[in-house]
mmCIF file of C-alpha atoms and ligand atoms in Angstrom:
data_model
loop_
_atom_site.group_PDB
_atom_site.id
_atom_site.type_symbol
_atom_site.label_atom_id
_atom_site.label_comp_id
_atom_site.label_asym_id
_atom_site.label_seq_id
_atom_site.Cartn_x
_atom_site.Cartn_y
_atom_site.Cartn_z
ATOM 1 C CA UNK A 213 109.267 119.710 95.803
ATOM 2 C CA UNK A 214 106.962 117.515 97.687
ATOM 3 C CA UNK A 215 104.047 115.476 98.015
ATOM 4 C CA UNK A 216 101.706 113.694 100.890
ATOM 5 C CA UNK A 217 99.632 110.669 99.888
ATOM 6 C CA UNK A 218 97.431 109.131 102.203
ATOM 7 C CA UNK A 219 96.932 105.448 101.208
ATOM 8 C CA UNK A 220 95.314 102.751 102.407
ATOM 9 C CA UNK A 221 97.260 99.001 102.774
ATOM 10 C CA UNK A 222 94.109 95.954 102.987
ATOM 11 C CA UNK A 223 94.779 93.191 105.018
ATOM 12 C CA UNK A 224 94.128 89.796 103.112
ATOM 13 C CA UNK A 225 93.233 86.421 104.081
ATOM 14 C CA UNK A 226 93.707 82.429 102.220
ATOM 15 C CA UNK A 227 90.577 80.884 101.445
ATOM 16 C CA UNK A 228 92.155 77.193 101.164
ATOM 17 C CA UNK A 229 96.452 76.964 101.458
ATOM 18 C CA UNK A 230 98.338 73.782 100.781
ATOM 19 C CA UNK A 231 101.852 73.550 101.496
ATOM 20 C CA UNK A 232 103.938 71.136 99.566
ATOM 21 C CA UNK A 233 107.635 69.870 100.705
ATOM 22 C CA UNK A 234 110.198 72.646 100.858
ATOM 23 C CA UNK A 235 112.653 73.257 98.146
ATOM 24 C CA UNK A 236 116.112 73.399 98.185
ATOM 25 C CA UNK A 237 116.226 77.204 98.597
ATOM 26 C CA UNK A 238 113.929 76.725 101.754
ATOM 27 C CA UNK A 239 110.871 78.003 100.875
ATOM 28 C CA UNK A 240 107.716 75.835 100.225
ATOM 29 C CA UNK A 241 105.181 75.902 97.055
ATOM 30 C CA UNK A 242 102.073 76.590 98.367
ATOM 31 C CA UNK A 243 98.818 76.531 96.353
ATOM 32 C CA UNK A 244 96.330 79.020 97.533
ATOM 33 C CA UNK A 245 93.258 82.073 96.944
ATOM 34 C CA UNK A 246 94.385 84.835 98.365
ATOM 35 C CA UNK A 247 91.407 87.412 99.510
ATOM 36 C CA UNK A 248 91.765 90.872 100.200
ATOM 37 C CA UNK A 249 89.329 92.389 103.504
ATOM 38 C CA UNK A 250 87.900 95.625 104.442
ATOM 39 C CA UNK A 251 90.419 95.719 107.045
ATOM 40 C CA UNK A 252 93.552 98.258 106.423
ATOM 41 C CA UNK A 253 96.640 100.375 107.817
ATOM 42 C CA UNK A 254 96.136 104.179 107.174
ATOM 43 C CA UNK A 255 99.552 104.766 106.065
ATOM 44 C CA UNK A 256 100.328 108.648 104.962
ATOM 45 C CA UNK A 257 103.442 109.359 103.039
ATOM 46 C CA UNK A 258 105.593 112.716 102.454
ATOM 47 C CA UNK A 259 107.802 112.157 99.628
ATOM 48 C CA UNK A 260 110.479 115.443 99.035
ATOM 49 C CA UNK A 261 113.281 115.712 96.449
ATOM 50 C CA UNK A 262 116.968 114.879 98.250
ATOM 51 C CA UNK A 263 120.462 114.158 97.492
ATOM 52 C CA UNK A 264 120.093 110.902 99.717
ATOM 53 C CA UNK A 265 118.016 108.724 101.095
ATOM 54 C CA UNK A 266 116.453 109.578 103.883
ATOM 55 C CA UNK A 267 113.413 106.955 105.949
ATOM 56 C CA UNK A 268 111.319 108.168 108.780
ATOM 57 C CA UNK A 269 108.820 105.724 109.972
ATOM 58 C CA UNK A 270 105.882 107.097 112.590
ATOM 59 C CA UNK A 271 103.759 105.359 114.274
ATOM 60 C CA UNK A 272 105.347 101.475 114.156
ATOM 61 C CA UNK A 273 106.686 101.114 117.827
ATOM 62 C CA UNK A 274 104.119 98.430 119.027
ATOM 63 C CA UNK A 275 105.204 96.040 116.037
ATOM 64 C CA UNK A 276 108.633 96.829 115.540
ATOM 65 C CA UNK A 277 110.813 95.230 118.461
ATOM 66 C CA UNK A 278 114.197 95.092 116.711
ATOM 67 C CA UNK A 279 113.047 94.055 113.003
ATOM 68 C CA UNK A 280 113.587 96.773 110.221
ATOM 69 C CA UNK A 281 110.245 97.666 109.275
ATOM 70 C CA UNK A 282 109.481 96.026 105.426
ATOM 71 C CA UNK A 283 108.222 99.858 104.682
ATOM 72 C CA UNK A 284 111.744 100.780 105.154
ATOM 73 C CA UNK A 285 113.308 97.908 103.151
ATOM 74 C CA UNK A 286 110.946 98.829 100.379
ATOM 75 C CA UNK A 287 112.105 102.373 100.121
ATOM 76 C CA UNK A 288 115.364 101.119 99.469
ATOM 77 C CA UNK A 289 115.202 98.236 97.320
ATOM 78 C CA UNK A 290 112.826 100.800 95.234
ATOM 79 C CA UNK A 291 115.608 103.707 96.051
ATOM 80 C CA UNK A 292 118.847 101.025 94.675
ATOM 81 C CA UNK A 293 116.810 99.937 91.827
ATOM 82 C CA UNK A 294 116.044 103.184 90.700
ATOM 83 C CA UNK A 295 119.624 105.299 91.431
ATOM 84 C CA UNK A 296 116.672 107.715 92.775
ATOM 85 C CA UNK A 297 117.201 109.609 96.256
ATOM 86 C CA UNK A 298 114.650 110.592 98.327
ATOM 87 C CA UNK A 299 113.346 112.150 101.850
ATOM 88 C CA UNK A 300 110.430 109.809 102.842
ATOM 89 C CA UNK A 301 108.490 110.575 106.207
ATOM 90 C CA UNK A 302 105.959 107.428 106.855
ATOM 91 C CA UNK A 303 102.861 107.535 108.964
ATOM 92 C CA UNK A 304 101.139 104.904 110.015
ATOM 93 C CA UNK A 305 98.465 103.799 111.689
ATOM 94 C CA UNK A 306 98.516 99.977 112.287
ATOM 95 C CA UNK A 307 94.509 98.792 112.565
ATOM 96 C CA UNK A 308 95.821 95.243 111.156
ATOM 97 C CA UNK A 309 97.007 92.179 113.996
ATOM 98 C CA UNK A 310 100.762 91.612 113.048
ATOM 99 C CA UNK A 311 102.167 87.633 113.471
ATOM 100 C CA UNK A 312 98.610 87.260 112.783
ATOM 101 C CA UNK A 313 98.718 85.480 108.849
ATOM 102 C CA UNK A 314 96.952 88.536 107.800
ATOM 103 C CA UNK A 315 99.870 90.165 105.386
ATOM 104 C CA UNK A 316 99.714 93.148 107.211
ATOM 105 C CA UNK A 317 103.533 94.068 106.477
ATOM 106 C CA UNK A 318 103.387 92.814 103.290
ATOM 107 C CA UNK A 319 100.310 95.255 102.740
ATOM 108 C CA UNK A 320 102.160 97.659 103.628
ATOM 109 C CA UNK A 321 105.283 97.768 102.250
ATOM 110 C CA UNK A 322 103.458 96.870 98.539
ATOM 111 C CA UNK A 323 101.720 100.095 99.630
ATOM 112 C CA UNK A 324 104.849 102.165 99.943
ATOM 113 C CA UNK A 325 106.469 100.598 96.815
ATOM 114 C CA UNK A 326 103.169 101.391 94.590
ATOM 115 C CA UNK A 327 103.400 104.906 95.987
ATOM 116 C CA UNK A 328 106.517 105.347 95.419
ATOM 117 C CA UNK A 329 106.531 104.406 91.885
ATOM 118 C CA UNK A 330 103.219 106.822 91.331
ATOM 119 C CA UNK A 331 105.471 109.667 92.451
ATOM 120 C CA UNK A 332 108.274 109.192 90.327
ATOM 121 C CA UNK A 333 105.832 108.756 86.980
ATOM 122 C CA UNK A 334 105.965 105.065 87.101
ATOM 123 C CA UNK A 335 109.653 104.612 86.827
ATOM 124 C CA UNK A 336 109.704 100.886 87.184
ATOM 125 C CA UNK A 337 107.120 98.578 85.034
ATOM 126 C CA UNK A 338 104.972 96.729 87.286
ATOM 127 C CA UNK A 339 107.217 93.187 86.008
ATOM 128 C CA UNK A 340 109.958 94.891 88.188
ATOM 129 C CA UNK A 341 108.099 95.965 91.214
ATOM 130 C CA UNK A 342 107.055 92.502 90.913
ATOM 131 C CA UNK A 343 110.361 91.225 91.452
ATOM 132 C CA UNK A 344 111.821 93.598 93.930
ATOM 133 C CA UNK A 345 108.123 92.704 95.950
ATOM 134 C CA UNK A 346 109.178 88.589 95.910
ATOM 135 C CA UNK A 347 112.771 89.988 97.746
ATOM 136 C CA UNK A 348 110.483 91.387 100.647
ATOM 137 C CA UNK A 349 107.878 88.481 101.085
ATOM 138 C CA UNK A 350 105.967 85.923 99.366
ATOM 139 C CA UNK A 351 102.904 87.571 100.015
ATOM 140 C CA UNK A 352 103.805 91.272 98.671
ATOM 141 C CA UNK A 353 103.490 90.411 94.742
ATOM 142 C CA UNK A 354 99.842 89.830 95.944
ATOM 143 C CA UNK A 355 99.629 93.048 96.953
ATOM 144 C CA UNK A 356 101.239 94.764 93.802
ATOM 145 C CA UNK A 357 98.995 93.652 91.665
ATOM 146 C CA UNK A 358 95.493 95.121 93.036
ATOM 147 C CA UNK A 359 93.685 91.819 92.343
ATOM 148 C CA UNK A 360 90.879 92.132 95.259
ATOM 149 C CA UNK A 361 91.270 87.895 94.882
ATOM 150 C CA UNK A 362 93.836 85.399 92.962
ATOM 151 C CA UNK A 363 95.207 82.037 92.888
ATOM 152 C CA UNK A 364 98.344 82.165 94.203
ATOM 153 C CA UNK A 365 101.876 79.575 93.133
ATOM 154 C CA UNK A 366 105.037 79.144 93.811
ATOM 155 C CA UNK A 367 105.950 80.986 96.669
ATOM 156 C CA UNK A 368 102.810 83.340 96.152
ATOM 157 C CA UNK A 369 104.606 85.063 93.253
ATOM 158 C CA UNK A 370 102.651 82.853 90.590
ATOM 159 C CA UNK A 371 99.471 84.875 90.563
ATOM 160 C CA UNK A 372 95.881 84.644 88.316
ATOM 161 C CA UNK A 373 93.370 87.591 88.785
ATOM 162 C CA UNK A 374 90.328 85.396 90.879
ATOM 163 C CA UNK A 375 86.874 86.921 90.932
ATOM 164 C CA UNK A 376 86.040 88.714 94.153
ATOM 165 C CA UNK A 377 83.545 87.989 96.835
ATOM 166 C CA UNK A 378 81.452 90.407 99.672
ATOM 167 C CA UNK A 379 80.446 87.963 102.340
ATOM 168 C CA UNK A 380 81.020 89.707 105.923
ATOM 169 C CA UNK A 381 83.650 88.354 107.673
ATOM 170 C CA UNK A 382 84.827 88.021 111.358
ATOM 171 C CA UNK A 383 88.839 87.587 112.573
ATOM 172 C CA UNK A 384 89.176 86.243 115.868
ATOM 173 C CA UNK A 385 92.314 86.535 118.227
ATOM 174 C CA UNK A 386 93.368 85.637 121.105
ATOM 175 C CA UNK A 387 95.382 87.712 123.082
ATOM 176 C CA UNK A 388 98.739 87.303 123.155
ATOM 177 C CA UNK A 389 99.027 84.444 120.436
ATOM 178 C CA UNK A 390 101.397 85.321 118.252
ATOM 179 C CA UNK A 391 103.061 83.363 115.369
ATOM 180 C CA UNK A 392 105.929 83.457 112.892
ATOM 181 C CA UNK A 393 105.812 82.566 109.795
ATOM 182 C CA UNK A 394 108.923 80.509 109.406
ATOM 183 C CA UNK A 395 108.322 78.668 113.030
ATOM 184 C CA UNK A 396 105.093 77.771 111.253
ATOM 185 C CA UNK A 397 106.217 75.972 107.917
ATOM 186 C CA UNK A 398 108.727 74.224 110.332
ATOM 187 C CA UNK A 399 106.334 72.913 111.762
ATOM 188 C CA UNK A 400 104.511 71.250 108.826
ATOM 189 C CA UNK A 401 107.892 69.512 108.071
ATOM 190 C CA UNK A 402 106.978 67.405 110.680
ATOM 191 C CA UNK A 403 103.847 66.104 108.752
ATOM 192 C CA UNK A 404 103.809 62.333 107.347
ATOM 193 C CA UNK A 405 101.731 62.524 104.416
ATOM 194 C CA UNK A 406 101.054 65.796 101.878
ATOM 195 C CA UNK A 407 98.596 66.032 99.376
ATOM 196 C CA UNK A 408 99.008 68.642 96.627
ATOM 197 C CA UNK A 409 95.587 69.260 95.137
ATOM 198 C CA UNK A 410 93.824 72.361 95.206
ATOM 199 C CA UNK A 411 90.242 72.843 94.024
ATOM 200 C CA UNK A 412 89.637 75.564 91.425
ATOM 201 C CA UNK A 413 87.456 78.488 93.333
ATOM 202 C CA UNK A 414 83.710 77.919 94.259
ATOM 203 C CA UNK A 415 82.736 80.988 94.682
ATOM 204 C CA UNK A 416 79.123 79.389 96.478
ATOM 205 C CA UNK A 417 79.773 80.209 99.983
ATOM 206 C CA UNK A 418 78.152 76.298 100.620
ATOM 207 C CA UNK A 419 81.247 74.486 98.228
ATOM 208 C CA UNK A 420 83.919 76.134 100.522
ATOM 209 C CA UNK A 421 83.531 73.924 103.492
ATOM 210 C CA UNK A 422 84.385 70.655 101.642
ATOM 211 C CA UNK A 423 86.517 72.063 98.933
ATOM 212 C CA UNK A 424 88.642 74.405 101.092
ATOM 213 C CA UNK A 425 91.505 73.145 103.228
ATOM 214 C CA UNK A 426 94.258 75.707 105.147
ATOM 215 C CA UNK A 427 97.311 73.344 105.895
ATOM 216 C CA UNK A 428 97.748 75.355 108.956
ATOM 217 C CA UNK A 429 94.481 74.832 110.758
ATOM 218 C CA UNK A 430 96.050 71.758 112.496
ATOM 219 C CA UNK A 431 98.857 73.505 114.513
ATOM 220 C CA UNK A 432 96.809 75.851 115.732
ATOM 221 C CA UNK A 433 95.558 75.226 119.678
ATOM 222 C CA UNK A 434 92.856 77.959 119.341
ATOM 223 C CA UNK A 435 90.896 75.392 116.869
ATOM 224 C CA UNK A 436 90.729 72.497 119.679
ATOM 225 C CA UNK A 437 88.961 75.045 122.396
ATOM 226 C CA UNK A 438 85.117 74.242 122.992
ATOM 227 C CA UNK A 439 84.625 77.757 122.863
ATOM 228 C CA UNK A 440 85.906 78.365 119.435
ATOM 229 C CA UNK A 441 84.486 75.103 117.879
ATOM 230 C CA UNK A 442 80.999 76.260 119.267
ATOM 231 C CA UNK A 443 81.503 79.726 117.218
ATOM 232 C CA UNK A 444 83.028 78.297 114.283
ATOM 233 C CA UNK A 445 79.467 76.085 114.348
ATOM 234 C CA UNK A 446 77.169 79.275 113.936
ATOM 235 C CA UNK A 447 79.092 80.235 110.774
ATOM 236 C CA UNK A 448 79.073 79.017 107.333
ATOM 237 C CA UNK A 449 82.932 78.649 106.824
ATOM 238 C CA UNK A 450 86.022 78.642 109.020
ATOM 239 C CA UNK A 451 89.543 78.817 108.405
ATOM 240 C CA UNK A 452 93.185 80.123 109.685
ATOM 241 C CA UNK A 453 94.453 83.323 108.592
ATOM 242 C CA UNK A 454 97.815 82.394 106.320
ATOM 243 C CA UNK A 455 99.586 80.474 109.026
ATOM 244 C CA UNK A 456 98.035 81.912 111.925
ATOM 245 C CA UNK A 457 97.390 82.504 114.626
ATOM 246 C CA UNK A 458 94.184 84.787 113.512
ATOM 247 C CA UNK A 459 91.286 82.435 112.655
ATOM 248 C CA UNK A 460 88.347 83.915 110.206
ATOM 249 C CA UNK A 461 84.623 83.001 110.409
ATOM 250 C CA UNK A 462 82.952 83.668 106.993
ATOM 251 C CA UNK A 463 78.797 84.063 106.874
ATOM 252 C CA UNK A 464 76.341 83.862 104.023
ATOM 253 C CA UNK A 465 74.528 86.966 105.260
ATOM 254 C CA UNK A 466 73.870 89.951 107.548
ATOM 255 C CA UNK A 467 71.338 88.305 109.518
ATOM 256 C CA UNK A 468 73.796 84.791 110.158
ATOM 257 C CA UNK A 469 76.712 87.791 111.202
ATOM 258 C CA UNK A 470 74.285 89.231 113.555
ATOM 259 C CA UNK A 471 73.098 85.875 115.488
ATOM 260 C CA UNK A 472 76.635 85.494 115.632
ATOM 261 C CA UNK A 473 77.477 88.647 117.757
ATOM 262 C CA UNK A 474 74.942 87.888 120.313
ATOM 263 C CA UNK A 475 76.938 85.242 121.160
ATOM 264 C CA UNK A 476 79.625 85.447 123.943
ATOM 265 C CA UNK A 477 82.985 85.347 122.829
ATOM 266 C CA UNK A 478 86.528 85.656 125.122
ATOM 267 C CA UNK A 479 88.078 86.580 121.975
ATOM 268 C CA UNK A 480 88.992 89.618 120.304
ATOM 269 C CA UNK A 481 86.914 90.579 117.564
ATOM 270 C CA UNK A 482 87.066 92.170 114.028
ATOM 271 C CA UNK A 483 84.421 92.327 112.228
ATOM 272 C CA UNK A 484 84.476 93.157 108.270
ATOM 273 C CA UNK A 485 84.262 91.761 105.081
ATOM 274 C CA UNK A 486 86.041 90.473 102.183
ATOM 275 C CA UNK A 487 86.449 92.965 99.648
ATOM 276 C CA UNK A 488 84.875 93.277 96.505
ATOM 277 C CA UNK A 489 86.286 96.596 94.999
ATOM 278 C CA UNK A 490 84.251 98.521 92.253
ATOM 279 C CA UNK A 491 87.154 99.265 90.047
ATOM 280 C CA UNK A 492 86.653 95.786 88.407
HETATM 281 C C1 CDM B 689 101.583 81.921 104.963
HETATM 282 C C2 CDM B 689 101.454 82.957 103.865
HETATM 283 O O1 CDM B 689 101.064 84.210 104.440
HETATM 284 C C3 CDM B 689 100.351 82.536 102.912
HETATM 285 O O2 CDM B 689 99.962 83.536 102.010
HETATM 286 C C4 CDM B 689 102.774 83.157 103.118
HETATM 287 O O3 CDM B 689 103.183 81.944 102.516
HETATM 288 C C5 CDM B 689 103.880 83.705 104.001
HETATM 289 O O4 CDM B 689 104.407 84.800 103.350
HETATM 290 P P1 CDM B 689 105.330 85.894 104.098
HETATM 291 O O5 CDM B 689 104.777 86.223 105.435
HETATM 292 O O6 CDM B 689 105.532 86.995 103.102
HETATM 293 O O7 CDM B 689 106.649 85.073 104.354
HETATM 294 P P2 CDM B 689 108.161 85.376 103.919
HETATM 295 O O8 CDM B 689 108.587 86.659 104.551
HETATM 296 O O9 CDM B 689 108.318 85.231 102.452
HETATM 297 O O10 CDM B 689 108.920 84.162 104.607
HETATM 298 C C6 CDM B 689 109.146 84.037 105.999
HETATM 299 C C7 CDM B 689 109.687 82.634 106.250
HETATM 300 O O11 CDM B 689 108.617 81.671 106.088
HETATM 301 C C8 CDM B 689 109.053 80.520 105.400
HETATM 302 N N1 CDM B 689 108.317 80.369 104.129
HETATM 303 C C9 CDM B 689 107.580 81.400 103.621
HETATM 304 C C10 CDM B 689 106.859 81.252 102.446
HETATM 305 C C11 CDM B 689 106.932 80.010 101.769
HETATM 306 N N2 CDM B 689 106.259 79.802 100.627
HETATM 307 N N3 CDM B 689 107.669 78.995 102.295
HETATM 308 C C12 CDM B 689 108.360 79.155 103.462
HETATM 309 O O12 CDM B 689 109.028 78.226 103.920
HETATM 310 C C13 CDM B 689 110.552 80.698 105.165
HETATM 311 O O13 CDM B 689 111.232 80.069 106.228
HETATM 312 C C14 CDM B 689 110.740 82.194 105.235
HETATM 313 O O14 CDM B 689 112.031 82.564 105.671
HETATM 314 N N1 ATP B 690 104.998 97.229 108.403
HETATM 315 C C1 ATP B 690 104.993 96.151 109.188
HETATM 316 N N2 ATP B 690 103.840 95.705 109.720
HETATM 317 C C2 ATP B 690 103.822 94.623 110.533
HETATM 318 N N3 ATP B 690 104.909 93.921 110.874
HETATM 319 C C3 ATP B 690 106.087 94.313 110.357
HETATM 320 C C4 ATP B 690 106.189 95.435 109.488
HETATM 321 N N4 ATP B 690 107.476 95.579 109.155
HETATM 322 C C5 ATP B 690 108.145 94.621 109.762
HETATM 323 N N5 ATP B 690 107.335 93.836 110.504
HETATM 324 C C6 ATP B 690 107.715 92.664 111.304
HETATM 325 O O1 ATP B 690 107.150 91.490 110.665
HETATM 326 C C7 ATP B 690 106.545 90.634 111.615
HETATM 327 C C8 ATP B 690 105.095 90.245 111.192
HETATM 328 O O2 ATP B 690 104.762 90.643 109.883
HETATM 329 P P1 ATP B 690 103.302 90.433 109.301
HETATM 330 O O3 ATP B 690 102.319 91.215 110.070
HETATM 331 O O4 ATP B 690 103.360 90.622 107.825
HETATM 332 O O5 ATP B 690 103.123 88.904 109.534
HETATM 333 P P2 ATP B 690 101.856 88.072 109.508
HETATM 334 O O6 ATP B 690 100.731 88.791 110.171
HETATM 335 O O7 ATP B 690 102.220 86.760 110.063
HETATM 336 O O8 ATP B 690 101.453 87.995 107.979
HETATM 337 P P3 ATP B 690 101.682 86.867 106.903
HETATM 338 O O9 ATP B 690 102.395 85.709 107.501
HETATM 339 O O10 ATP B 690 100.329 86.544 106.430
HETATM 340 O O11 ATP B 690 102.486 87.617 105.862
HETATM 341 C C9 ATP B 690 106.499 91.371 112.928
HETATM 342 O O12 ATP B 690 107.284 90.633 113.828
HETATM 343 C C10 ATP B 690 107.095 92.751 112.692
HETATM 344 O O13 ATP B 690 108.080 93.142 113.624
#
């Protein structure tokens, strides 16, 4: 027997992320909102019965390079855990920057663990695909959990359902900036001072720019250009996506997003907005 869903994985962004000093098992607490967008990867998955395990990804060659895609890993952490077997063809189609702070693999591979689990009549209790989510990012337990917004511990895993916002927003990216995660919390070692607090959520659009602080705006070179500073000044908030090298311009309406786009801009553009889902 066997199945196709076609799924969508959202794309989220940190409104506010402080990093505190790492811990022993290398990883940093952060303290952060994480935000979904309307921005996804169409991913389409064909699930048949087998005798072993058997992962076919489509569709992933621009990203790849030699890393194991996390959709992979997923299907089998999800395939150990389980002592279920599996054929698994994976289509995607990747509409969301990667090395951009955007949780695009981490979408994705919640995605194909939440599938998954739907298939095989919910098999593991959402605790567990909790924990087997931590093992492929921080950022995937985010994911697992559907919350369009939450506060986010620990290493991310320490989430509380946040309430949602719709303002349109815009990523900007410049071509051929790319940047790792890990080479990015490095680089934060290197700060003097850190501060730990973390304001609870004002959801006015106006308390964001004084309340709101990304760790990671200040290694990123895109945020000194005269060209970026001068957009960043038409909109009503401004921040780095996780830890970079996508930035995100937030606006209080249609009309401010408009005035915006007739303004000349080098950089690539993508222009959404955070998501407020209906389910809620
Ligand atoms: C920057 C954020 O996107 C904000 O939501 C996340 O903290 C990063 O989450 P992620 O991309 O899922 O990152 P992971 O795959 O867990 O970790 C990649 C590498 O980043 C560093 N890392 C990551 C998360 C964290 N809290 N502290 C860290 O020091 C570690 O060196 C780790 O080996
Ligand atoms: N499904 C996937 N989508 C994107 N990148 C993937 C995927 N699987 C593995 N990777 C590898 O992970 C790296 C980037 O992952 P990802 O897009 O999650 O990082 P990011 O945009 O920095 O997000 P964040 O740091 O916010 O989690 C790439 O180098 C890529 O080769």
């Amino acid at each position: 027997m066997s199945a196709i869903y076609n799924e969508r994985a959202y794309a989220k962004v940190n409104l506010g992320l402080r990093v505190l000093q790492k811990r022993e098992d290398g990883f940093h607490p952060v303290k952060t909102i994480f935000h979904k967008i309307n921005l996804f990867d169409d991913i389409t998955l064909k699930i048949s019965d087998s005798n072993n395990l058997k992962v076919k990804i489509f569709g992933n060659e621009e990203y790849i390079g030699s890393n194991v895609d996390l959709m992979e890993k997923a299907c089998i952490l999800f395939s150990d855990k389980t002592n279920i077997y599996f054929d698994i063809e994976i289509k995607i189609d990747k509409k969301i920057p990667f090395q951009a702070g955007l949780g695009g693999g981490s979408s994705d591979c919640a995605t194909v663990l939440l599938t998954l689990n739907k298939h095989f009549n919910n098999v593991l209790t959402k605790a567990e695909l909790l924990k087997i989510a931590l093992m492929l990012g921080s950022d995937v337990p985010f994911f697992i959990t559907g919350f369009d917004a939450a506060y986010g511990e620990g290493r991310g895993e320490l989430l509380k359902e946040a309430e949602g916002v719709s303002y349109p927003i815009v990523i900007l990216k410049k071509k051929g900036s790319l940047v790792s995660t890990k080479e990015a919390f490095k680089k934060l070692d290197e700060r003097k001072c850190i501060s730990s607090s973390f304001p609870s959520w004002p959801l006015k659009l106006e308390l964001w720019k004084n309340n709101l602080v990304n760790d990671f705006d200040i290694i990123q070179p895109i945020r000194a250009e005269d060209e970026f500073k001068k957009l960043s000044s038409n909109a009503s908030f401004d921040s780095t996506c996780g830890s970079g090298s996508c930035q995100f311009l937030v606006f209080e309406s249609d009309k401010q997003l408009n005035n915006f786009l007739s303004l000349r801009c080098s950089y690539e553009m993508l222009v959404t907005k955070l998501r407020k889902s209906t389910l809620h």
